[in-house]
Coordinates of C-alpha atoms in Angstrom, one line a residue:
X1 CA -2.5 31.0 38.6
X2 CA -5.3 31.9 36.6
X3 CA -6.4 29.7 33.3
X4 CA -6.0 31.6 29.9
X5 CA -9.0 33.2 28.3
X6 CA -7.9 31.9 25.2
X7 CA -9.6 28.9 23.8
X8 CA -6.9 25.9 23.3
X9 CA -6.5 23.4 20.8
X10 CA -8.1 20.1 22.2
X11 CA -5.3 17.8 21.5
X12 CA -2.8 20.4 22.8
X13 CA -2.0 18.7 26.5
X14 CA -1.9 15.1 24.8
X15 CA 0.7 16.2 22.4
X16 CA 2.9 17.8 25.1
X17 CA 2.4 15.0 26.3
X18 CA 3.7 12.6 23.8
X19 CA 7.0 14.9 23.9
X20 CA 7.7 13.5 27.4
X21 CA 6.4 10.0 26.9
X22 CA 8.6 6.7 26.7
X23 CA 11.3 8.5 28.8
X24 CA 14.6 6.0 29.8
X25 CA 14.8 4.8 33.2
X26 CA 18.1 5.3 34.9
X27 CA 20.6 2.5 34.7
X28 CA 23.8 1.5 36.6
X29 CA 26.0 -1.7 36.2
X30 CA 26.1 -4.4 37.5
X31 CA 22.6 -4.7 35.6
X32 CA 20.7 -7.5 33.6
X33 CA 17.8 -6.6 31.1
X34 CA 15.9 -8.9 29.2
X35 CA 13.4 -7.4 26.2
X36 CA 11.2 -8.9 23.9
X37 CA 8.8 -6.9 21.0
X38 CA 5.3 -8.8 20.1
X39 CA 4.2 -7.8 16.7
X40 CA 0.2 -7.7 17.7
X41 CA -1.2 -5.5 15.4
X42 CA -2.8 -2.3 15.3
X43 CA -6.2 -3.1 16.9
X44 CA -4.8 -5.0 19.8
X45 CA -4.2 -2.5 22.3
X46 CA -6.9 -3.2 24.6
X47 CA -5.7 -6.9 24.7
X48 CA -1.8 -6.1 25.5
X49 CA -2.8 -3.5 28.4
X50 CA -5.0 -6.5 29.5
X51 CA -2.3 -9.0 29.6
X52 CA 0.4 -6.2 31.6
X53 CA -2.2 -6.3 33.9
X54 CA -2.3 -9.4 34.9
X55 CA 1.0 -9.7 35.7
X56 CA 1.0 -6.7 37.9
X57 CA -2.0 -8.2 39.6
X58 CA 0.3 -12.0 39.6
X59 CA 3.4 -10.2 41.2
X60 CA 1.9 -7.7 43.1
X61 CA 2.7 -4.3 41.1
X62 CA 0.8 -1.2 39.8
X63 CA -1.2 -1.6 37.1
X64 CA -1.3 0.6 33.8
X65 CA -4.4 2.8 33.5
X66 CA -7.3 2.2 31.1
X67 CA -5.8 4.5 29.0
X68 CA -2.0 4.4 29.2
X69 CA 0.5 3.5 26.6
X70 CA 3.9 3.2 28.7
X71 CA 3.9 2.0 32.2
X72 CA 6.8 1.2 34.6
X73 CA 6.2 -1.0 37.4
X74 CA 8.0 -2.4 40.3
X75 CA 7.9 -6.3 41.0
X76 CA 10.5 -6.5 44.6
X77 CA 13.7 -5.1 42.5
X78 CA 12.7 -6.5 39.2
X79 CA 11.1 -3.3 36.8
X80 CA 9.0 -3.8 33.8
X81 CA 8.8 -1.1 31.5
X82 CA 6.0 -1.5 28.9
X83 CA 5.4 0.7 25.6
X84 CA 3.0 0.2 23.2
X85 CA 3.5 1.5 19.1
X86 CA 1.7 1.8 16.4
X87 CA 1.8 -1.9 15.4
X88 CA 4.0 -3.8 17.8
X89 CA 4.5 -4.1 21.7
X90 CA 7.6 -3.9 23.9
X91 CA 8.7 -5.5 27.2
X92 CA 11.4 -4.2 28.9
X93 CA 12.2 -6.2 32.5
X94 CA 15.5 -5.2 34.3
X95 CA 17.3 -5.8 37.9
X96 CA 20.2 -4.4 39.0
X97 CA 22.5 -7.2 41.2
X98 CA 25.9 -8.9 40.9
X99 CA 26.3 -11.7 38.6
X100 CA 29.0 -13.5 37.4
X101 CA 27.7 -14.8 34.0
X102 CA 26.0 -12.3 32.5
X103 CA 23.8 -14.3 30.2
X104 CA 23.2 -17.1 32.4
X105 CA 19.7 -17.1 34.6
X106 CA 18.3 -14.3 32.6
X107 CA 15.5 -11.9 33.6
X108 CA 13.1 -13.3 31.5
X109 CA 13.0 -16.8 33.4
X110 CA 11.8 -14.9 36.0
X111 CA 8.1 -14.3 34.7
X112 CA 5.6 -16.5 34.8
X113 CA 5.9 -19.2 31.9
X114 CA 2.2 -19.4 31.0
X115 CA 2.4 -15.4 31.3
X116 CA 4.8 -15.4 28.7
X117 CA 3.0 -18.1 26.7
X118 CA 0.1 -16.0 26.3
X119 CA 1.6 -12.6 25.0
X120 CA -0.4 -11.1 22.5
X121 CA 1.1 -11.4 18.8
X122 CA 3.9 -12.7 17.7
X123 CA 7.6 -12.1 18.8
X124 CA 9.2 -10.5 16.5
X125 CA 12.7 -9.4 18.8
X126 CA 14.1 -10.8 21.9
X127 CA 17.0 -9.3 23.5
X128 CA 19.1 -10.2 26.5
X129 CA 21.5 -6.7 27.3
X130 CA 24.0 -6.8 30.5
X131 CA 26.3 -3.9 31.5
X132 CA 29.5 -5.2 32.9
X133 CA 31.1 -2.5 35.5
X134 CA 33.8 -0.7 34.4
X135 CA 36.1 -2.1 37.4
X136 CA 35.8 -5.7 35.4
X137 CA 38.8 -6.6 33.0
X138 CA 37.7 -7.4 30.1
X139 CA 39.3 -9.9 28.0
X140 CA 40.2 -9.9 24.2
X141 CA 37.1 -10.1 21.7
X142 CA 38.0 -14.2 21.1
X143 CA 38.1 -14.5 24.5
X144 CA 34.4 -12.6 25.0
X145 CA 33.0 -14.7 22.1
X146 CA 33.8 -17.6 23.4
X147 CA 32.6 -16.8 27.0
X148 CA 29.2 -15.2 25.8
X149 CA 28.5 -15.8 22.3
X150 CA 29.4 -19.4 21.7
X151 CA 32.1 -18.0 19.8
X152 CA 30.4 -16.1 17.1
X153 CA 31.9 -13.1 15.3
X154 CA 31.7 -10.5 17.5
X155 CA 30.8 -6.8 16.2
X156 CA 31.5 -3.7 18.7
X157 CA 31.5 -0.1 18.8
X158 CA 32.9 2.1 21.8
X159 CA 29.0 4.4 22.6
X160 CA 28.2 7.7 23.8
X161 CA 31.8 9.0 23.5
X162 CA 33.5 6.3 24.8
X163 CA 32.2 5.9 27.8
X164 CA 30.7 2.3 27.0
X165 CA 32.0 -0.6 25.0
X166 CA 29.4 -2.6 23.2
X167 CA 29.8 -5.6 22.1
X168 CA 27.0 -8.0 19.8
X169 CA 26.6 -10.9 17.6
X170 CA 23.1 -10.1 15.8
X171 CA 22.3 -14.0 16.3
X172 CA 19.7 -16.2 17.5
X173 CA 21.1 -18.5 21.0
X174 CA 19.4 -21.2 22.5
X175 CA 16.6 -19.7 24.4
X176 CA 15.9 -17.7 20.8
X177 CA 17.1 -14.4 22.2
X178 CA 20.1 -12.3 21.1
X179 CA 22.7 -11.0 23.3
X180 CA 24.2 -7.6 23.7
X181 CA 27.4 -7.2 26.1
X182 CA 27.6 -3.2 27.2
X183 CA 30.8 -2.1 30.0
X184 CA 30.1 1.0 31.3
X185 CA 33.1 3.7 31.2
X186 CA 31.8 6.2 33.1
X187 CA 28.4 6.4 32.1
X188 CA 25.7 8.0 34.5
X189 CA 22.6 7.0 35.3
X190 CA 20.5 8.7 32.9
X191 CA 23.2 8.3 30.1
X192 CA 22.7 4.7 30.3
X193 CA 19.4 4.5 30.3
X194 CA 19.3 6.2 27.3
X195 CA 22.0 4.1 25.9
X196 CA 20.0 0.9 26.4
X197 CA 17.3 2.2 25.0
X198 CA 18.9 3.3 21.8
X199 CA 20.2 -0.2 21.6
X200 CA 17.1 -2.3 22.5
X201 CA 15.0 0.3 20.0
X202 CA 18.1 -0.3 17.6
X203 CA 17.5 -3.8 17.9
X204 CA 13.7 -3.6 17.6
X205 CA 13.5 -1.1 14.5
X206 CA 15.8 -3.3 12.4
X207 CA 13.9 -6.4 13.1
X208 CA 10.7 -4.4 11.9
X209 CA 12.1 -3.2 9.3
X210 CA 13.4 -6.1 7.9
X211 CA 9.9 -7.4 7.6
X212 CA 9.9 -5.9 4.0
X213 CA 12.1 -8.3 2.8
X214 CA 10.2 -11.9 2.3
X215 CA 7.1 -9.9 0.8
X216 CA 9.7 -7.5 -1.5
X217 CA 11.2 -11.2 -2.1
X218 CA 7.7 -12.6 -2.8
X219 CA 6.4 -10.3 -5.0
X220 CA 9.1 -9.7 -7.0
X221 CA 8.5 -12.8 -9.5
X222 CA 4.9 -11.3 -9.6
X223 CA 6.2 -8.2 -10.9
X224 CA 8.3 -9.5 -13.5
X225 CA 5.3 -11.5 -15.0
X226 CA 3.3 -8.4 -15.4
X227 CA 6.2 -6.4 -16.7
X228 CA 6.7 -9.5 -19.2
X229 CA 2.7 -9.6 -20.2
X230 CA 2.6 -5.7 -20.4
X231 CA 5.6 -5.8 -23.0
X232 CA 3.7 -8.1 -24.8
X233 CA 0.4 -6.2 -25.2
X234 CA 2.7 -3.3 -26.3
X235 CA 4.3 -5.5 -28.8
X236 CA 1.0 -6.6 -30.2
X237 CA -0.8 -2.9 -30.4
X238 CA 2.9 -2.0 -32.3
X239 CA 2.8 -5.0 -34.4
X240 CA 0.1 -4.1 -37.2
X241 CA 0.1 -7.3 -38.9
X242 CA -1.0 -9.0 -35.3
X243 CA -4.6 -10.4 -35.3
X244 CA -5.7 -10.1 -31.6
X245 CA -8.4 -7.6 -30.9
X246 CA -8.3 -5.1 -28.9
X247 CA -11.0 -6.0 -26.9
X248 CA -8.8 -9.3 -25.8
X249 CA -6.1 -7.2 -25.1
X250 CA -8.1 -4.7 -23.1
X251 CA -8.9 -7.8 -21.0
X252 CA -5.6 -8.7 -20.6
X253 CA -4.3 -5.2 -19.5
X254 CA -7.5 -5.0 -16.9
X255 CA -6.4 -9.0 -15.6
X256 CA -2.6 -7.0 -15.3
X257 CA -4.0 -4.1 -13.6
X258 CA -5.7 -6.2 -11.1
X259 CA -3.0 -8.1 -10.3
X260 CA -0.8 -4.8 -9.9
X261 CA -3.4 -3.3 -7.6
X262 CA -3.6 -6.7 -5.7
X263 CA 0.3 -6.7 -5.1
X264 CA -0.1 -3.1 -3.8
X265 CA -2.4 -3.3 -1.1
X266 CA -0.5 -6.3 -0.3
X267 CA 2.6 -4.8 0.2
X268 CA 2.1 -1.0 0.6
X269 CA 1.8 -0.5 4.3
X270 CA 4.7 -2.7 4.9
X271 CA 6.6 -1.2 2.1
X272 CA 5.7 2.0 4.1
X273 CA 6.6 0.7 7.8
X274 CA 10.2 -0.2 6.5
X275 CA 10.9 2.8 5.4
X276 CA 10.0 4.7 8.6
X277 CA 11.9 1.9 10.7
X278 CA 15.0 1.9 8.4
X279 CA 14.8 5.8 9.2
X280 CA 15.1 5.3 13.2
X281 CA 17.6 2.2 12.5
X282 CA 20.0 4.6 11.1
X283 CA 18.9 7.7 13.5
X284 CA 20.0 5.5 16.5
X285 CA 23.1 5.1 15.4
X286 CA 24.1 8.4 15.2
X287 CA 22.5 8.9 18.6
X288 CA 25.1 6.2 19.8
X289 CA 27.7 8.1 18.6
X290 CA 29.5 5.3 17.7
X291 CA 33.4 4.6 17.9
X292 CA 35.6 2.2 16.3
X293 CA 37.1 -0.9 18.5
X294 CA 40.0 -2.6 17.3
X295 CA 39.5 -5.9 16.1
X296 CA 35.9 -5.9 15.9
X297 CA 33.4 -5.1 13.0
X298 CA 31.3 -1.9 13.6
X299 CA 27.8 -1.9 14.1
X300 CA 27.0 0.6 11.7
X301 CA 29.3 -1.0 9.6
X302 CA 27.9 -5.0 9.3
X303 CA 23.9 -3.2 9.6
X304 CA 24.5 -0.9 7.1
X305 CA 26.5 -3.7 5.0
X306 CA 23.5 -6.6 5.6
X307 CA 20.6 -4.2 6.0
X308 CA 21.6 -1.7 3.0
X309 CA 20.9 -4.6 0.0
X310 CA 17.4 -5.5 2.2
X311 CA 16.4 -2.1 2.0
X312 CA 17.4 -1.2 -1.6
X313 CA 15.7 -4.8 -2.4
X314 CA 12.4 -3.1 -0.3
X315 CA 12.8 -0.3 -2.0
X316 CA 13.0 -1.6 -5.6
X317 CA 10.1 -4.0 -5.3
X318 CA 8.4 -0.8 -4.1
X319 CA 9.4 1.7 -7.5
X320 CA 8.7 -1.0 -9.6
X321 CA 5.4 -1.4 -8.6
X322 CA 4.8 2.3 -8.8
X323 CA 6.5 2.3 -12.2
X324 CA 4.3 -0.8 -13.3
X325 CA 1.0 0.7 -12.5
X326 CA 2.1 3.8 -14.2
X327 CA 2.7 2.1 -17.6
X328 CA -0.5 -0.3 -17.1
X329 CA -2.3 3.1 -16.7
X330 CA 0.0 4.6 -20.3
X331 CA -1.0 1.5 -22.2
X332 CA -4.8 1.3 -21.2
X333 CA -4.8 5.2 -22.2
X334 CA -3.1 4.0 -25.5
X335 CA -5.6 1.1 -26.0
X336 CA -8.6 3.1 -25.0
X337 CA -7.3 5.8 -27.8
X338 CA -7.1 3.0 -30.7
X339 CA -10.2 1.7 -29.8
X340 CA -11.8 4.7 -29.9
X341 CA -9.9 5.5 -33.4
X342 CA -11.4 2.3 -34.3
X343 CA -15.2 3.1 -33.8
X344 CA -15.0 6.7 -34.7
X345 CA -14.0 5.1 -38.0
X346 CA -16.8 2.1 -38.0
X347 CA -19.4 4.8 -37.1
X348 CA -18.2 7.0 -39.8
X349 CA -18.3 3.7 -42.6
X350 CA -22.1 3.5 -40.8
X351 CA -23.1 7.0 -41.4
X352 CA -21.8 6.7 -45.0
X353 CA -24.0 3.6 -45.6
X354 CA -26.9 5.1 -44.2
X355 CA -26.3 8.3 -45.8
X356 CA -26.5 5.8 -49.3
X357 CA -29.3 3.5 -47.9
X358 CA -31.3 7.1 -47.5
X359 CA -30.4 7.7 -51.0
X360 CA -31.2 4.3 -52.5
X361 CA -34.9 5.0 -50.3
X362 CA -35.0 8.7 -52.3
X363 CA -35.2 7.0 -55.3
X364 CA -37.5 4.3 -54.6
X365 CA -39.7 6.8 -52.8
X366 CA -39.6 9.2 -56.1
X367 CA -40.5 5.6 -58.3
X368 CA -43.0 4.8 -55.9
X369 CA -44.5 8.6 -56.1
X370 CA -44.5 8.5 -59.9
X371 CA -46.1 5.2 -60.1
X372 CA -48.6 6.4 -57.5
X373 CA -49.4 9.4 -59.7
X374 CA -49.9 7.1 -63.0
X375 CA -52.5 4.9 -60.2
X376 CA -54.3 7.3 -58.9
X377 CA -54.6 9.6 -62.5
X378 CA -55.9 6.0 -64.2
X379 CA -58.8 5.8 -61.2
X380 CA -59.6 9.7 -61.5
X381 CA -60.1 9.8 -65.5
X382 CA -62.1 6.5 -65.1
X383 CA -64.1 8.8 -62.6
X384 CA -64.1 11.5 -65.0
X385 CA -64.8 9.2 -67.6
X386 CA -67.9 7.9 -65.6
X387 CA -69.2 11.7 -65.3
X388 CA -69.1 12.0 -68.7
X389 CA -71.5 9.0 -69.6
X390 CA -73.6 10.7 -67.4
X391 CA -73.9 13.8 -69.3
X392 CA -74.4 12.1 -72.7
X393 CA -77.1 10.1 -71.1
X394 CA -78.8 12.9 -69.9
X395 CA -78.8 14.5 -73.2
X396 CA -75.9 16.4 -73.2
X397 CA -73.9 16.5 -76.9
X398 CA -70.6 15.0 -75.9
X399 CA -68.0 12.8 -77.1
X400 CA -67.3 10.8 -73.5
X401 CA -64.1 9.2 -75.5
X402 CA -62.7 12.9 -76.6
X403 CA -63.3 14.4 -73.6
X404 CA -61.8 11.4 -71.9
X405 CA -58.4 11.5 -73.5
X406 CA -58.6 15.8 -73.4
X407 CA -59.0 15.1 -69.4
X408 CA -56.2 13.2 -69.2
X409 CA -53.6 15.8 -68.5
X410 CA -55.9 17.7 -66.5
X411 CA -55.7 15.4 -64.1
X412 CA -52.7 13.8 -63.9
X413 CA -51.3 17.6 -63.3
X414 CA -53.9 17.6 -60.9
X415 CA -53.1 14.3 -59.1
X416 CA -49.2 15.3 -59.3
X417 CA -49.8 18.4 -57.3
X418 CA -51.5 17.0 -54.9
X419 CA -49.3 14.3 -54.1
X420 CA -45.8 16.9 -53.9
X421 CA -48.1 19.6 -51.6
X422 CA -48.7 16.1 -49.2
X423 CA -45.3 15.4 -49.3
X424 CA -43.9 18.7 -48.5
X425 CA -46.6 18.8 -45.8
X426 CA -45.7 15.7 -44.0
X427 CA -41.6 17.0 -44.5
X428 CA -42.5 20.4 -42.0
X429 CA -44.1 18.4 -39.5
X430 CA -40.7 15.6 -39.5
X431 CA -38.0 17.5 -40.9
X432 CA -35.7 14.6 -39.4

């Protein structure tokens, strides 16, 4: 067939791709699984696709590609089935063979110890599943708790429409993994693959997203500090006959702030990653299609009963630090405003003084001018005074001390003028 004219989207095949990816392998009892998720981080995908390697290359199995993200390999009737996610890897490794105690010799101490030594991250799950035939008899729930869960409450569900009985105890054993009992009822192949990997991903999801809690628990105090200090500063901008300035509170509120905006990027992203993972917790519990066993707590039941106060603790932590940078925000707003108010009013009291300072200089500029006019007139009439000495001298018939006086406000007008044309000169060239 011919390829389309049409020009395609370039990240069109990889995300028909992702539709098909992570499929479930087929199952069929009498089978053993062991699965473990290692918390490595986001950048660490290079270093986990390393390390499946190398056991493939130990036990003599295909090796991922340099690109893959899933890969299923064979090891001689034990299968690994490795997935990586946004933040965490997973290890699945399954064999399918008789066994008479279903949690005893597990999968997992068939790896390589140093192998497993080495994983990248941290584990955050460990899981050891085993479906039972449904030819087995199974005894009462005591009876399977004591057998296989060192007699721990059990909780149970009937799956997939009856056609497996799961039973679990949500607790750490001995070798640090939990345990999950399935009989299969007439489940095929296919059907319990998927129902294995609803449970291990069931398991996985509510691990991750319980990794809210300690930091929700954490910064909870934190939060109540600020709310404390930022009901304070209210108080005080309320309280008129408080003395603290607003530039110390200002401080204060921008100390609060930081500290918000420090809890934040603390807790965001995992804030975030819980809510997503609660999401798929309580998705894969409808994809079980759980059923009610007699006698035993329901899954959904003791998850939603333990997990549903974590969450709504996650969640809370979450709003309130949303809520708290919101009114941090509403009082610096506030704040800003007063002290605003405050020099809009100590720039208007300046104006006013300079306005009076210019009219104190006014005045002592008009003395200044008069006086100057009286100093310069009594320098011109001795001038004139001179000239007039000169003409009696020279003959002239003139009485220098009459025409003295008679010059005087001559030229005192003269000397006035002067000095106002000067003025209103200099006054067009600045009239600032």
């Amino acid at each position: 067939m011919n390829t389309q004219a049409f020009r395609e989207h370039p990240q069109r095949e990889y995300l028909i791709r992702e539709l098909h990816a992570r499929p479930s392998e087929p199952m069929r009892a009498p089978l053993r699984i062991s699965q473990f998720a290692a918390l490595s981080g986001e950048k660490s995908l290079e270093a986990d696709r390393e390390h499946l390697a190398r056991l493939c290359a130990r036990l003599g199995g295909s090796a991922p590609s340099s690109d893959a993200k899933h890969h299923t390999s064979e090891f001689g009737g034990l299968t690994v089935k490795w997935e990586r996610h946004t933040e965490f890897c997973s290890y699945t490794f399954f064999r399918r063979a008789h066994f008479t105690h279903p949690f005893e010799d597990t999968i997992i101490e068939e790896l390589p110890r140093d192998w497993l030594a080495e994983v990248p991250g941290e584990i955050l799950s460990a899981v050891h599943l085993a479906i039972i035939p449904k030819e087995v008899e199974m005894p009462s729930p005591e009876e399977i708790s004591l057998r296989h869960f060192n007699g721990n409450p059990l909780i149970g569900n009937a799956v997939a429409g009856g056609k497996a009985l799961v039973w679990a105890d949500f607790r750490l054993h001995s070798d640090h993994f939990t345990r999950i009992l399935i009989q299969d009822k007439g489940l095929e192949e296919r059907h319990a693959g998927r129902t294995v990997q609803r449970l291990v991903e069931l398991n996985t999801y509510r691990a991750l997203a319980l990794l809210a809690l300690p930091i929700a628990q954490e910064a909870t105090p934190r939060l109540r500090s600020v709310d404390e200090a930022l009901a304070d500063i209210s108080a005080r901008m309320a309280d008129r006959t408080d003395k603290t300035s607003d530039a110390d509170l200002l401080r204060h509120l921008s100390q609060l702030s930081a500290e918000i905006e420090s809890v934040a990027a603390r807790t965001s992203y995992r804030f975030g990653a819980s809510r997503a993972y609660y999401q798929l917790v309580k998705q894969r519990l409808r994809d079980l299609r759980l059923e009610r066993m007699d006698e035993v707590l329901t899954i959904d039941g003791f998850l939603d009963r333990r997990m549903g106060p974590a969450m709504a603790t996650c969640e809370s932590a979450e709003e309130r630090q949303e809520a708290l940078a919101q009114r941090a925000a509403r009082v610096g707003s506030l704040l800003r405003a007063r002290v605003e108010v405050e020099l809009e009013e100590q720039n208007r009291d300046l104006l006013k003084n300079m306005d009076e300072r210019a009219r104190v200089q006014l005045k002592l500029q008009e003395t200044v001018e008069g006086l100057s006019v009286v100093a310069i007139s009594y320098y011109a009439i001795g001038l004139v005074g001179y000239l007039f000495k000169a003409a009696e001298s020279a003959g002239t018939p003139i009485n220098v001390g009459l025409a003295t006086g008679l010059a005087v406000p001559f030229v005192a007008g003269l000397v006035w003028y002067g000095v106002r044309r000067a003025r209103r000169a200099a006054a067009k060239k600045n009239p600032d």
